[in-house]
């Protein structure tokens, strides 16, 4: 499996919504495994009630969730780390500096990847992806990703200095903590738009992978 790690502050609203909404938007059988953590999270089993209500209203699954703090091991084991704000991306890089090129904000990654679709699909400077699975990764080693995914991430990282910058706030999703329910719902809709775009990108890369024919199987 290829892990995509979403990071916010408490692992209560934003990163939870991103994790579970991406899971709901990916195609069946996807090799991508969405996960989440918080820079100030406390281990806690169960999803916050207002978050779960909004999530399930949007078609996500709120069952079996456990909040957890961000660690160096989680960052090192993820093929892609997506903060909901710049502070979350920076916290991930401080924990695992070698993961710098795999750390973005969610909106930054979608913006850069979508803007460079031709570059991403062409493979960029990274060449062809390596067909591997992604599971537990020993400390200090960069994770490997399924075919094409590592190419997408590398090409997107390469566009950081090649496109005009945007105001920092445009690459962040504000924290709805303590604000009215309508703000939380609006936050969820913004996250859903971003992860839906991410799912389309990942599913497109999966569809573009060469099919391996089993012995005796006819090509369709």
mmCIF file of C-alpha atoms in Angstrom:
data_model
loop_
_atom_site.group_PDB
_atom_site.id
_atom_site.type_symbol
_atom_site.label_atom_id
_atom_site.label_comp_id
_atom_site.label_asym_id
_atom_site.label_seq_id
_atom_site.Cartn_x
_atom_site.Cartn_y
_atom_site.Cartn_z
ATOM 1 C CA UNK A 1 0.000 0.000 0.000
ATOM 2 C CA UNK A 2 1.044 3.596 -0.635
ATOM 3 C CA UNK A 3 0.446 5.837 2.368
ATOM 4 C CA UNK A 4 -0.777 9.422 2.054
ATOM 5 C CA UNK A 5 -0.563 11.182 5.417
ATOM 6 C CA UNK A 6 -2.712 14.242 6.171
ATOM 7 C CA UNK A 7 -1.603 16.491 9.031
ATOM 8 C CA UNK A 8 -3.432 19.175 11.013
ATOM 9 C CA UNK A 9 -3.150 20.386 14.607
ATOM 10 C CA UNK A 10 -5.464 18.244 16.739
ATOM 11 C CA UNK A 11 -6.290 15.434 14.298
ATOM 12 C CA UNK A 12 -9.905 16.273 15.124
ATOM 13 C CA UNK A 13 -11.369 18.082 12.101
ATOM 14 C CA UNK A 14 -9.301 18.893 9.006
ATOM 15 C CA UNK A 15 -6.927 15.948 8.670
ATOM 16 C CA UNK A 16 -9.682 13.501 9.670
ATOM 17 C CA UNK A 17 -11.959 14.838 6.962
ATOM 18 C CA UNK A 18 -9.168 14.718 4.393
ATOM 19 C CA UNK A 19 -8.277 11.120 5.291
ATOM 20 C CA UNK A 20 -11.796 9.753 5.162
ATOM 21 C CA UNK A 21 -13.032 11.813 2.213
ATOM 22 C CA UNK A 22 -10.058 10.757 0.092
ATOM 23 C CA UNK A 23 -10.794 7.142 0.998
ATOM 24 C CA UNK A 24 -14.364 7.675 -0.198
ATOM 25 C CA UNK A 25 -13.302 9.322 -3.471
ATOM 26 C CA UNK A 26 -10.626 6.852 -4.578
ATOM 27 C CA UNK A 27 -11.555 4.162 -7.083
ATOM 28 C CA UNK A 28 -12.264 0.682 -5.682
ATOM 29 C CA UNK A 29 -9.080 -1.342 -5.331
ATOM 30 C CA UNK A 30 -6.826 1.714 -5.112
ATOM 31 C CA UNK A 31 -3.377 1.023 -3.654
ATOM 32 C CA UNK A 32 -3.446 4.388 -1.852
ATOM 33 C CA UNK A 33 -4.000 4.269 1.925
ATOM 34 C CA UNK A 34 -5.062 7.631 3.413
ATOM 35 C CA UNK A 35 -4.006 8.278 7.018
ATOM 36 C CA UNK A 36 -3.898 11.289 9.365
ATOM 37 C CA UNK A 37 -2.189 12.696 12.446
ATOM 38 C CA UNK A 38 -1.972 15.942 14.400
ATOM 39 C CA UNK A 39 0.961 18.078 15.553
ATOM 40 C CA UNK A 40 -0.723 18.526 18.947
ATOM 41 C CA UNK A 41 -3.014 15.509 18.926
ATOM 42 C CA UNK A 42 -3.637 13.257 21.886
ATOM 43 C CA UNK A 43 -4.323 9.558 21.306
ATOM 44 C CA UNK A 44 -8.092 9.199 21.357
ATOM 45 C CA UNK A 45 -10.384 6.508 19.975
ATOM 46 C CA UNK A 46 -13.465 7.666 18.144
ATOM 47 C CA UNK A 47 -14.243 10.623 15.930
ATOM 48 C CA UNK A 48 -15.406 14.001 17.244
ATOM 49 C CA UNK A 49 -19.210 14.064 16.889
ATOM 50 C CA UNK A 50 -19.525 17.180 14.730
ATOM 51 C CA UNK A 51 -16.764 15.996 12.400
ATOM 52 C CA UNK A 52 -18.375 12.596 11.997
ATOM 53 C CA UNK A 53 -21.770 14.098 11.267
ATOM 54 C CA UNK A 54 -20.368 16.316 8.508
ATOM 55 C CA UNK A 55 -18.207 13.525 7.121
ATOM 56 C CA UNK A 56 -21.050 11.033 6.892
ATOM 57 C CA UNK A 57 -23.335 13.659 5.369
ATOM 58 C CA UNK A 58 -20.765 13.909 2.560
ATOM 59 C CA UNK A 59 -20.554 10.154 2.049
ATOM 60 C CA UNK A 60 -17.501 9.324 4.168
ATOM 61 C CA UNK A 61 -17.106 6.585 6.759
ATOM 62 C CA UNK A 62 -16.522 7.723 10.336
ATOM 63 C CA UNK A 63 -16.056 4.319 11.934
ATOM 64 C CA UNK A 64 -12.874 2.986 13.537
ATOM 65 C CA UNK A 65 -11.021 6.278 13.757
ATOM 66 C CA UNK A 66 -8.194 6.799 16.280
ATOM 67 C CA UNK A 67 -6.544 10.212 16.689
ATOM 68 C CA UNK A 68 -2.748 10.150 16.987
ATOM 69 C CA UNK A 69 0.165 12.569 17.297
ATOM 70 C CA UNK A 70 2.492 13.201 14.379
ATOM 71 C CA UNK A 71 5.815 11.353 14.670
ATOM 72 C CA UNK A 72 8.987 11.066 12.635
ATOM 73 C CA UNK A 73 8.105 7.449 11.917
ATOM 74 C CA UNK A 74 4.753 8.403 10.406
ATOM 75 C CA UNK A 75 6.382 11.007 8.171
ATOM 76 C CA UNK A 76 9.173 8.657 7.110
ATOM 77 C CA UNK A 77 6.675 5.921 6.281
ATOM 78 C CA UNK A 78 4.463 8.051 4.030
ATOM 79 C CA UNK A 79 4.924 8.384 0.300
ATOM 80 C CA UNK A 80 3.224 11.794 0.461
ATOM 81 C CA UNK A 81 2.649 14.106 3.447
ATOM 82 C CA UNK A 82 -0.032 16.787 3.094
ATOM 83 C CA UNK A 83 -0.489 19.446 5.751
ATOM 84 C CA UNK A 84 -3.705 21.411 5.938
ATOM 85 C CA UNK A 85 -1.632 24.537 6.647
ATOM 86 C CA UNK A 86 2.014 25.513 6.163
ATOM 87 C CA UNK A 87 2.765 24.990 9.847
ATOM 88 C CA UNK A 88 1.812 21.327 9.520
ATOM 89 C CA UNK A 89 4.025 20.767 6.494
ATOM 90 C CA UNK A 90 6.899 22.462 8.299
ATOM 91 C CA UNK A 91 6.365 20.337 11.417
ATOM 92 C CA UNK A 92 6.597 17.198 9.303
ATOM 93 C CA UNK A 93 9.848 18.353 7.699
ATOM 94 C CA UNK A 94 11.371 19.159 11.090
ATOM 95 C CA UNK A 95 10.616 15.619 12.253
ATOM 96 C CA UNK A 96 12.001 13.983 9.096
ATOM 97 C CA UNK A 97 14.123 16.420 7.039
ATOM 98 C CA UNK A 98 14.805 13.832 4.325
ATOM 99 C CA UNK A 99 11.069 13.859 3.537
ATOM 100 C CA UNK A 100 11.186 17.505 2.377
ATOM 101 C CA UNK A 101 10.331 16.729 -1.251
ATOM 102 C CA UNK A 102 7.371 14.597 -0.168
ATOM 103 C CA UNK A 103 5.833 17.271 2.082
ATOM 104 C CA UNK A 104 3.322 19.849 0.837
ATOM 105 C CA UNK A 105 0.121 21.438 1.958
ATOM 106 C CA UNK A 106 -2.905 19.685 0.470
ATOM 107 C CA UNK A 107 -3.929 22.645 -1.657
ATOM 108 C CA UNK A 108 -0.330 23.306 -2.722
ATOM 109 C CA UNK A 109 0.102 19.764 -3.978
ATOM 110 C CA UNK A 110 -3.163 19.779 -5.918
ATOM 111 C CA UNK A 111 -2.390 23.195 -7.397
ATOM 112 C CA UNK A 112 1.111 22.244 -8.531
ATOM 113 C CA UNK A 113 0.197 18.759 -9.758
ATOM 114 C CA UNK A 114 -2.834 19.965 -11.698
ATOM 115 C CA UNK A 115 -0.913 22.858 -13.202
ATOM 116 C CA UNK A 116 1.814 20.507 -14.344
ATOM 117 C CA UNK A 117 -0.286 17.586 -15.531
ATOM 118 C CA UNK A 118 1.747 17.121 -18.710
ATOM 119 C CA UNK A 119 5.000 17.197 -16.750
ATOM 120 C CA UNK A 120 3.670 14.736 -14.202
ATOM 121 C CA UNK A 121 2.335 12.274 -16.744
ATOM 122 C CA UNK A 122 5.533 12.563 -18.753
ATOM 123 C CA UNK A 123 7.597 11.439 -15.788
ATOM 124 C CA UNK A 124 9.755 14.565 -15.486
ATOM 125 C CA UNK A 125 13.340 14.180 -14.373
ATOM 126 C CA UNK A 126 12.568 11.233 -12.163
ATOM 127 C CA UNK A 127 12.137 8.770 -15.001
ATOM 128 C CA UNK A 128 9.712 5.885 -14.774
ATOM 129 C CA UNK A 129 8.185 4.849 -11.478
ATOM 130 C CA UNK A 130 9.183 1.691 -9.683
ATOM 131 C CA UNK A 131 6.526 -0.977 -9.343
ATOM 132 C CA UNK A 132 6.638 -1.778 -5.651
ATOM 133 C CA UNK A 133 4.318 -1.971 -2.705
ATOM 134 C CA UNK A 134 4.571 0.370 0.228
ATOM 135 C CA UNK A 135 4.307 -0.960 3.760
ATOM 136 C CA UNK A 136 6.275 -0.396 6.952
ATOM 137 C CA UNK A 137 9.517 1.451 6.271
ATOM 138 C CA UNK A 138 12.633 1.244 8.477
ATOM 139 C CA UNK A 139 13.628 4.494 10.153
ATOM 140 C CA UNK A 140 15.765 6.722 7.967
ATOM 141 C CA UNK A 141 14.717 5.193 4.665
ATOM 142 C CA UNK A 142 12.526 6.903 2.111
ATOM 143 C CA UNK A 143 9.368 4.932 1.319
ATOM 144 C CA UNK A 144 8.828 3.415 -2.086
ATOM 145 C CA UNK A 145 5.563 3.918 -3.926
ATOM 146 C CA UNK A 146 3.438 2.047 -6.424
ATOM 147 C CA UNK A 147 4.239 2.554 -10.091
ATOM 148 C CA UNK A 148 3.772 6.173 -11.131
ATOM 149 C CA UNK A 149 3.080 7.626 -7.687
ATOM 150 C CA UNK A 150 6.704 8.457 -6.910
ATOM 151 C CA UNK A 151 6.956 10.123 -10.326
ATOM 152 C CA UNK A 152 3.927 12.298 -9.599
ATOM 153 C CA UNK A 153 5.344 13.423 -6.255
ATOM 154 C CA UNK A 154 8.833 14.103 -7.623
ATOM 155 C CA UNK A 155 7.525 16.049 -10.616
ATOM 156 C CA UNK A 156 5.202 18.093 -8.427
ATOM 157 C CA UNK A 157 8.063 18.934 -6.042
ATOM 158 C CA UNK A 158 10.114 20.046 -9.039
ATOM 159 C CA UNK A 159 7.449 22.611 -9.964
ATOM 160 C CA UNK A 160 7.729 24.514 -6.679
ATOM 161 C CA UNK A 161 10.233 26.978 -8.061
ATOM 162 C CA UNK A 162 8.982 26.858 -11.641
ATOM 163 C CA UNK A 163 5.526 28.407 -11.231
ATOM 164 C CA UNK A 164 4.529 31.839 -9.914
ATOM 165 C CA UNK A 165 4.024 31.883 -6.131
ATOM 166 C CA UNK A 166 0.622 32.449 -4.575
ATOM 167 C CA UNK A 167 -0.227 34.159 -1.263
ATOM 168 C CA UNK A 168 0.426 31.606 1.531
ATOM 169 C CA UNK A 169 -3.201 31.664 2.673
ATOM 170 C CA UNK A 170 -4.321 30.316 -0.707
ATOM 171 C CA UNK A 171 -2.525 27.032 0.007
ATOM 172 C CA UNK A 172 -4.107 26.570 3.439
ATOM 173 C CA UNK A 173 -7.465 25.488 4.836
ATOM 174 C CA UNK A 174 -8.337 27.427 8.032
ATOM 175 C CA UNK A 175 -9.010 25.620 11.287
ATOM 176 C CA UNK A 176 -12.759 25.384 12.071
ATOM 177 C CA UNK A 177 -12.133 24.491 15.739
ATOM 178 C CA UNK A 178 -14.564 26.314 18.051
ATOM 179 C CA UNK A 179 -16.399 27.988 15.200
ATOM 180 C CA UNK A 180 -20.041 27.549 14.096
ATOM 181 C CA UNK A 181 -21.185 24.340 12.412
ATOM 182 C CA UNK A 182 -21.546 26.162 9.094
ATOM 183 C CA UNK A 183 -17.815 26.938 9.164
ATOM 184 C CA UNK A 184 -16.959 23.277 9.756
ATOM 185 C CA UNK A 185 -19.227 22.257 6.892
ATOM 186 C CA UNK A 186 -17.621 24.827 4.601
ATOM 187 C CA UNK A 187 -14.189 23.536 5.632
ATOM 188 C CA UNK A 188 -15.277 19.995 4.774
ATOM 189 C CA UNK A 189 -16.529 21.075 1.360
ATOM 190 C CA UNK A 190 -13.219 22.791 0.617
ATOM 191 C CA UNK A 191 -11.294 19.704 1.699
ATOM 192 C CA UNK A 192 -13.572 17.483 -0.363
ATOM 193 C CA UNK A 193 -12.881 19.557 -3.453
ATOM 194 C CA UNK A 194 -9.131 19.219 -2.936
ATOM 195 C CA UNK A 195 -9.089 15.488 -2.166
ATOM 196 C CA UNK A 196 -11.481 14.774 -5.036
ATOM 197 C CA UNK A 197 -8.980 16.441 -7.381
ATOM 198 C CA UNK A 198 -6.210 14.415 -5.739
ATOM 199 C CA UNK A 199 -8.185 11.193 -6.191
ATOM 200 C CA UNK A 200 -8.722 11.946 -9.877
ATOM 201 C CA UNK A 201 -5.002 12.507 -10.321
ATOM 202 C CA UNK A 202 -4.063 9.284 -8.529
ATOM 203 C CA UNK A 203 -6.718 7.248 -10.320
ATOM 204 C CA UNK A 204 -5.581 8.650 -13.669
ATOM 205 C CA UNK A 205 -2.019 7.588 -12.928
ATOM 206 C CA UNK A 206 -3.229 4.118 -11.954
ATOM 207 C CA UNK A 207 -5.234 3.815 -15.173
ATOM 208 C CA UNK A 208 -2.175 4.853 -17.189
ATOM 209 C CA UNK A 209 -0.002 2.086 -15.730
ATOM 210 C CA UNK A 210 0.797 -0.745 -18.172
ATOM 211 C CA UNK A 211 -1.352 -3.803 -17.624
ATOM 212 C CA UNK A 212 0.421 -7.041 -16.784
ATOM 213 C CA UNK A 213 -1.062 -10.050 -18.576
ATOM 214 C CA UNK A 214 -1.373 -13.263 -16.622
ATOM 215 C CA UNK A 215 -0.129 -16.465 -18.284
ATOM 216 C CA UNK A 216 -2.730 -17.600 -20.804
ATOM 217 C CA UNK A 217 -4.799 -14.412 -20.486
ATOM 218 C CA UNK A 218 -5.906 -12.723 -23.683
ATOM 219 C CA UNK A 219 -5.515 -9.032 -24.149
ATOM 220 C CA UNK A 220 -8.824 -7.175 -24.375
#
